[in-house]
Short mmCIF file of C-alpha atoms in Angstrom, two decimals:
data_model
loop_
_atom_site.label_atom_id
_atom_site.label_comp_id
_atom_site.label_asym_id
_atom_site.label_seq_id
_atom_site.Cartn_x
_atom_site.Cartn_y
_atom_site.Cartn_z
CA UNK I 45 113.05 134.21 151.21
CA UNK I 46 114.05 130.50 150.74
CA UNK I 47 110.98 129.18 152.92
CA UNK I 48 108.92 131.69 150.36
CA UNK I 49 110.92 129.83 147.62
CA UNK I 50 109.68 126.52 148.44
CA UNK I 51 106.37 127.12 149.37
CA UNK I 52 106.05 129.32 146.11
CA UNK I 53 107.79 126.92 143.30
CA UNK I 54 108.51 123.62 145.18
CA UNK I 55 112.40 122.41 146.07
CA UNK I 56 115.17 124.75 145.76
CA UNK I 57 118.17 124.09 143.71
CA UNK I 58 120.34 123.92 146.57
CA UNK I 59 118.72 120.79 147.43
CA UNK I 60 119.94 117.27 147.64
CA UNK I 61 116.66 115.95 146.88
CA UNK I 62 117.83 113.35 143.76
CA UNK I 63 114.83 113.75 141.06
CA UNK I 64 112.92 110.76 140.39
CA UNK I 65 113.73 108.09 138.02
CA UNK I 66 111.17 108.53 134.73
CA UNK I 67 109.08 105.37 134.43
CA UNK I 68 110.14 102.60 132.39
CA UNK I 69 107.98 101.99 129.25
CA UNK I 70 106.30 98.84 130.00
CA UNK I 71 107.42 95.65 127.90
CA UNK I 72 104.12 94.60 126.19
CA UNK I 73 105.27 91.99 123.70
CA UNK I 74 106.98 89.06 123.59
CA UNK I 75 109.09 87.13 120.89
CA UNK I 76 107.18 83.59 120.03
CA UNK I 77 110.52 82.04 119.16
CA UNK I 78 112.56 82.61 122.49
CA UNK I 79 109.80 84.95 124.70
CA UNK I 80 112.30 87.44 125.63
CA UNK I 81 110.53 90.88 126.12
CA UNK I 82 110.51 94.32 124.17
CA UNK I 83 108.53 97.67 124.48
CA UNK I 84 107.56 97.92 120.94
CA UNK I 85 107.50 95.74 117.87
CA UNK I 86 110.63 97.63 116.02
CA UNK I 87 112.62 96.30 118.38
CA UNK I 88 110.97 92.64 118.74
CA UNK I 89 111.60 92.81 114.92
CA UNK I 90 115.29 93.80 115.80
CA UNK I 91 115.80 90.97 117.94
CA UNK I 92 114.19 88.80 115.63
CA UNK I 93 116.39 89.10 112.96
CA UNK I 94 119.11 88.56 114.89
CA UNK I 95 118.80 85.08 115.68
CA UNK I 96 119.08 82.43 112.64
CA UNK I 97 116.44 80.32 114.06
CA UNK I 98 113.73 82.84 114.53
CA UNK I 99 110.92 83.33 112.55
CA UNK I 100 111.53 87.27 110.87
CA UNK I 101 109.18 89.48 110.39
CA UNK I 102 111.19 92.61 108.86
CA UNK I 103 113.69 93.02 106.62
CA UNK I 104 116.26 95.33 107.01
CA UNK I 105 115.70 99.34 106.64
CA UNK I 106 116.57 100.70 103.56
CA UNK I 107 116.99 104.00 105.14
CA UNK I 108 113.10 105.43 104.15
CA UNK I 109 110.63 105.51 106.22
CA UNK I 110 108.70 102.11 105.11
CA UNK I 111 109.48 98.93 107.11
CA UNK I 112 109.63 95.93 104.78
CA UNK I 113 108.72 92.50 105.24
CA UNK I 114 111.29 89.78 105.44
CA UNK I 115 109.49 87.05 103.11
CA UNK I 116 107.84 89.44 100.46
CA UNK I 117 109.31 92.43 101.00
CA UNK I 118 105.94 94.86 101.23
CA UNK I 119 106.27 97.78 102.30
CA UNK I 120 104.28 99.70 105.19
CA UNK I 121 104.18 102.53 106.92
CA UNK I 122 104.74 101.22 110.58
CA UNK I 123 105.94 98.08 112.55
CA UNK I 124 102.63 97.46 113.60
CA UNK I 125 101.10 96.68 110.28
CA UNK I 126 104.05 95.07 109.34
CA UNK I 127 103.37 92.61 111.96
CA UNK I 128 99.52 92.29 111.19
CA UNK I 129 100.64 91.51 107.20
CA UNK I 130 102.81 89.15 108.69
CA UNK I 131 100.19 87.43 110.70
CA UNK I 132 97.45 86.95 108.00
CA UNK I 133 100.40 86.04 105.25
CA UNK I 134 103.00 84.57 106.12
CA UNK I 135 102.13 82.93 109.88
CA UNK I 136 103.27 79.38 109.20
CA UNK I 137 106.51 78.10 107.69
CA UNK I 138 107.28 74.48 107.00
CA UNK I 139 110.26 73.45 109.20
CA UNK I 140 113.48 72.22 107.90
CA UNK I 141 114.29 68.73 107.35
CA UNK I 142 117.15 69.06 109.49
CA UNK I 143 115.70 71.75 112.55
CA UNK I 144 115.74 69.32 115.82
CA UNK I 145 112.10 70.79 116.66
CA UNK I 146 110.92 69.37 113.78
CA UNK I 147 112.72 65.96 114.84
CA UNK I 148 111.13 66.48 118.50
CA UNK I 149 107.33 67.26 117.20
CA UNK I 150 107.50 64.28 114.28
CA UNK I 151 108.40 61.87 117.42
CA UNK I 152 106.06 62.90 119.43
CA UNK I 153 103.21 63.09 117.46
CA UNK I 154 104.11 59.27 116.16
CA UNK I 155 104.73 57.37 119.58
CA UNK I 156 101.50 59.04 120.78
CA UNK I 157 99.80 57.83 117.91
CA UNK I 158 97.45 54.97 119.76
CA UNK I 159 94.68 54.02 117.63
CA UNK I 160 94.64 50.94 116.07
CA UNK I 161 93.61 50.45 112.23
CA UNK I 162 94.50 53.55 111.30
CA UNK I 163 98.36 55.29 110.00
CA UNK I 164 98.87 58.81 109.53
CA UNK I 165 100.82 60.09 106.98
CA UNK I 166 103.17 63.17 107.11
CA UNK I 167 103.13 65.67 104.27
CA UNK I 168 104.71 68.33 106.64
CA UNK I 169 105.38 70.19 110.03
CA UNK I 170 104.89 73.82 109.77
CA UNK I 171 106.05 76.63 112.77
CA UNK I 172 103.47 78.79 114.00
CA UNK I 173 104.10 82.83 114.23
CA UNK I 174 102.39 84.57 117.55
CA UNK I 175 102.08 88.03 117.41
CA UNK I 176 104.17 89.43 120.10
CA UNK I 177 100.99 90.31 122.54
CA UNK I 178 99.75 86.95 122.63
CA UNK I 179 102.97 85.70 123.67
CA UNK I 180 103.39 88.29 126.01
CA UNK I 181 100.32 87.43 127.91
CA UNK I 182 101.08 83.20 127.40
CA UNK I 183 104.00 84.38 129.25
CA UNK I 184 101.96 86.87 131.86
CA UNK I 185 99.34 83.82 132.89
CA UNK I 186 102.74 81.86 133.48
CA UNK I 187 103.76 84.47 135.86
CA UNK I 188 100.01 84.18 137.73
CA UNK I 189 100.49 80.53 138.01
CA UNK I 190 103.77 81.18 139.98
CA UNK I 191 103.07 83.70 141.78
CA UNK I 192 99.89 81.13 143.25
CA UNK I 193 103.20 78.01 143.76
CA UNK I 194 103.72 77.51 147.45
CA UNK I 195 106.60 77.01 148.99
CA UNK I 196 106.15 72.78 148.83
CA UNK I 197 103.66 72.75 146.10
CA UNK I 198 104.99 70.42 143.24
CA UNK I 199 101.66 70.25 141.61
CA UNK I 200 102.62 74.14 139.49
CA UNK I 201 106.05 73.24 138.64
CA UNK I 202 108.93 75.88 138.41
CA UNK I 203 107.40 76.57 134.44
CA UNK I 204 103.57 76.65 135.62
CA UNK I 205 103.41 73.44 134.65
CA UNK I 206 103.94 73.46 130.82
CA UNK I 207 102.50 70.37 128.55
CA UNK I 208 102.96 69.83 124.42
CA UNK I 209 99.57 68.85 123.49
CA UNK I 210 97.40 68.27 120.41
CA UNK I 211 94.29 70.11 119.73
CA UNK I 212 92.14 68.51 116.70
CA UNK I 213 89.70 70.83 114.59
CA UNK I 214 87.81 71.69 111.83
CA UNK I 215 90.10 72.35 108.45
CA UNK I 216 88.32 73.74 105.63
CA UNK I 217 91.02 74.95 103.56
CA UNK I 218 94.41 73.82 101.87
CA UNK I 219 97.00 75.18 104.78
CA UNK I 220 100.30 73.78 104.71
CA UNK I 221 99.99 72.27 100.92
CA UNK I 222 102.18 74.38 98.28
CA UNK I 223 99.17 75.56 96.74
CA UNK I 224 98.50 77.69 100.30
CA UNK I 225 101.07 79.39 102.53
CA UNK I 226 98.76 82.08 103.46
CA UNK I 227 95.47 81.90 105.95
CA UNK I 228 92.19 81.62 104.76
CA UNK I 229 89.44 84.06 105.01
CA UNK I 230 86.79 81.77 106.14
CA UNK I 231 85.14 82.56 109.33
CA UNK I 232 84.42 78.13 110.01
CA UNK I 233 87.88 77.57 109.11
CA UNK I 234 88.89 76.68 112.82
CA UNK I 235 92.61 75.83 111.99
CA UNK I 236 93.13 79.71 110.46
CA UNK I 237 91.25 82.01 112.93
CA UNK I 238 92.87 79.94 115.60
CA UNK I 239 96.54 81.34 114.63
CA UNK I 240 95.12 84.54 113.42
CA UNK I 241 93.22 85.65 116.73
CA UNK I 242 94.59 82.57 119.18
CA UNK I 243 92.32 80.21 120.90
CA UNK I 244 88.97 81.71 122.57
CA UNK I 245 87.14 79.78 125.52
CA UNK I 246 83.48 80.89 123.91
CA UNK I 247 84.39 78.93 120.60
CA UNK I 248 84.47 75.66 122.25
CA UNK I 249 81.84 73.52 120.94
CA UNK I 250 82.63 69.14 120.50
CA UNK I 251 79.96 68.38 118.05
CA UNK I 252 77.18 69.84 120.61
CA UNK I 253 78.55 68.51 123.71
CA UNK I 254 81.14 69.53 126.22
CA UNK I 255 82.42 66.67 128.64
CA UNK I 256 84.31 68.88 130.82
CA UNK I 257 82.18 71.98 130.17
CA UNK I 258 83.14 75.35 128.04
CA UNK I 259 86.76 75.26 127.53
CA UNK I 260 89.49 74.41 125.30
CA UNK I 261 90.07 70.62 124.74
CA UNK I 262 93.54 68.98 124.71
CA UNK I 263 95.30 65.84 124.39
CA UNK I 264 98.57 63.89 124.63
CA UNK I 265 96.89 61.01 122.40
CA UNK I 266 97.63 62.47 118.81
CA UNK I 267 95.34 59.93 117.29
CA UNK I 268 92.14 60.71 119.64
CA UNK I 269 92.81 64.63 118.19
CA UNK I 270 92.72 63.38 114.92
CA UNK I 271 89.17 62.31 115.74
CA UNK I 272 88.45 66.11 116.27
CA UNK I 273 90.24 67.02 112.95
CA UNK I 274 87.55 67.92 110.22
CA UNK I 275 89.50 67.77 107.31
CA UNK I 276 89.39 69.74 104.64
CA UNK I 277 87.94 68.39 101.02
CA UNK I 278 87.14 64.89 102.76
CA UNK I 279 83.61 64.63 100.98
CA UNK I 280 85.54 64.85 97.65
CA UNK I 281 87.83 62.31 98.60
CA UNK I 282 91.22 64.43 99.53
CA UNK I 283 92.64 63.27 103.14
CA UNK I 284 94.24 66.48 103.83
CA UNK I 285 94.02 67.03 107.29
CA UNK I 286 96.16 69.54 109.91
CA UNK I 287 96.59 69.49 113.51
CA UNK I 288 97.72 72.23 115.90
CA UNK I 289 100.51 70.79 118.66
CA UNK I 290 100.28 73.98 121.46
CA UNK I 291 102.25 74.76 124.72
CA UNK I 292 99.59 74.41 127.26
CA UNK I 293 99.94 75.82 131.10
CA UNK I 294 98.01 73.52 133.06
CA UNK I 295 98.96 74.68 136.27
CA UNK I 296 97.33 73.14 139.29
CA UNK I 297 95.03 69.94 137.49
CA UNK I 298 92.32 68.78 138.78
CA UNK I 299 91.75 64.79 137.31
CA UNK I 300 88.17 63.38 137.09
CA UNK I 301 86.58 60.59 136.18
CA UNK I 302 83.21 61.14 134.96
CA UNK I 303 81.00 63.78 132.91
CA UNK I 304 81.24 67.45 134.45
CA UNK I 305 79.71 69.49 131.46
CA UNK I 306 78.49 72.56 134.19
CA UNK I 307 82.16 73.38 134.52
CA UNK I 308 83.11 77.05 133.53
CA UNK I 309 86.14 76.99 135.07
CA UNK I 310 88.46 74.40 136.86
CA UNK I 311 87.13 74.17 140.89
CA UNK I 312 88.72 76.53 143.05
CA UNK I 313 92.59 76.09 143.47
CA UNK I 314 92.82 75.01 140.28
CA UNK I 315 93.73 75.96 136.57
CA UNK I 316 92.52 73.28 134.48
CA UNK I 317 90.70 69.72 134.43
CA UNK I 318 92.13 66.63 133.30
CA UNK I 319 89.94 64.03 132.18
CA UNK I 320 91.68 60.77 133.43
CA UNK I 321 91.90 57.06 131.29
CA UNK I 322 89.08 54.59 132.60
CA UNK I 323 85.64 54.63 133.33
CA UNK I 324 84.12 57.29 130.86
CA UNK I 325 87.73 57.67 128.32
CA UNK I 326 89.70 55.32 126.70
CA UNK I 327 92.28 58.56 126.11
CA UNK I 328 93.48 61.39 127.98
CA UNK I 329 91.70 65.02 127.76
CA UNK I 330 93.11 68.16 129.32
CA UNK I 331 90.91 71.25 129.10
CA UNK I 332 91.96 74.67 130.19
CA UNK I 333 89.30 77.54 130.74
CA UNK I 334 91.28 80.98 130.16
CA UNK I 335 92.40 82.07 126.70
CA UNK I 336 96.01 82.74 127.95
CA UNK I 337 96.86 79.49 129.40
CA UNK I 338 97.42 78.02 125.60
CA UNK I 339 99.40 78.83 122.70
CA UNK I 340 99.87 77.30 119.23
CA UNK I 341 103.26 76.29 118.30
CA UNK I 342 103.57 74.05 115.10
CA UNK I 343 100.91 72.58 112.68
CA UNK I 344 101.31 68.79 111.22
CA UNK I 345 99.81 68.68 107.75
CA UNK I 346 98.84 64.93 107.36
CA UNK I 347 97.11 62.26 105.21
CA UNK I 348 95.22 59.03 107.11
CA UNK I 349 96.14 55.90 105.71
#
């Protein structure tokens, strides 16, 4: 009877077989404040609002079924497009005078700063929202670059080696100025479908030609972005320009000194391609060829002197 048991309807109760664990719901997003991990974006909101610093997306629930965002207060009917309302509305916020980031990003972009004859300005320093899946996978590519760190290999870094660069490009709206909080709707406006959809490799384009090949351009030299920065309204004489400072994963670098535009990618055992001072540049370049190896973090709204 019991062998007829099992055979028939699997493991008796009399068994000491434990049951197996149900699988963990996967944690797909990521906050872009601190990059600790949640399953779902009610509870990234959660943690969100829980922290002073952070940048919130929802407001607290009234008890109905809408979720509310923090700045506006519109209402919708799930976290998700909460989050996407978020994203095209509300995605930059100017820093305080007094938040140290804004202290640490101001410096930066001032001692690096290198071309003579020219003086830039600050109007402000705005903080970049990433939705939580692009952080998420920022934080995923991270992971790959460790998991390829051996045992005396320096050149990774415990943090897959992480750089704060500046990435220079075309402006064709008012970001950052009071008259515009929002994004922009226009498909050349570089700056706003950058932080709306993140950086993609197959947008690369440096008026026409591509030193390193097709990837995403960086630099430590805030004043050789600038050169990159099309600003918006300059034919009518306004000098508004913005530039995106971005936590960059270069991994493994491989340094050159002259023109590789074949390159679709970094040679093998490498993650990105650093175009060294001397011989063809007068500044650095760093160029990275996967999507998830860069993420924006602040944008400084500017006028050249």
């Amino acid at each position: 009877m019991l062998q007829h048991f099992r055979d028939s309807h699997g493991q008796c109760s009399g068994s000491t077989k434990a049951p197996s664990a149900p699988t963990p719901t996967p944690k797909v997003l990521a906050c872009s404040d601190c990059g600790a991990k949640f399953r779902d974006h009610q509870q990234l909101h959660q943690h969100q609002r829980s922290s002073a610093a952070h940048m919130k997306v929802s407001g607290p629930r009234d008890g109905g079924k809408h979720f509310s965002c923090f700045v506006c207060g519109a209402k919708f009917d799930s976290p998700q497009y909460l989050d996407q309302h978020f994203l095209v509305k509300h995605a930059v916020e100017g820093m305080r005078r007094d938040d140290p980031e804004r202290g640490r990003v101001l410096a930066y972009f001032r001692a690096k700063w290198n071309h003579p004859g020219s003086e830039a300005s600050i109007i402000d320093i705005l903080r970049v929202y990433n939705p939580g899946h692009r952080v998420k996978r920022f934080a995923d590519y991270r992971e790959k670059l460790m998991a390829q760190r051996g045992s005396r290999d320096e050149k990774i870094g415990k943090n897959g080696n992480e750089v704060l660069r500046f990435h220079g490009t075309t402006v064709l709206c008012g970001l950052g100025t009071p008259q515009q909080q929002s994004l922009c709707s226009n498909l050349s406006c570089s700056l706003c479908n950058i932080i709306l959809a993140g950086f993609k490799k197959k947008k690369a384009k440096v008026d026409g030609f591509l030193r390193f090949g097709a990837g995403i351009y960086v630099t430590a030299t805030s004043s050789k972005a600038n050169d990159y920065v099309k600003a918006y309204g300059s034919s009518s004489g306004s000098r508004h320009h913005a530039m995106l400072v971005c936590k960059v994963l270069a991994g493994r670098v491989f340094k050159v000194t002259e023109d590789r535009p074949e390159l679709v990618a970094p040679p093998d055992g490498y993650h990105s391609v650093s175009g060294e001072v001397g011989g063809i540049l007068n500044f650095d370049e760093l160029v990275v060829y996967d999507n998830a190896a860069i993420l924006p973090q602040s944008i400084i709204v500017y006028d050249i002197m």
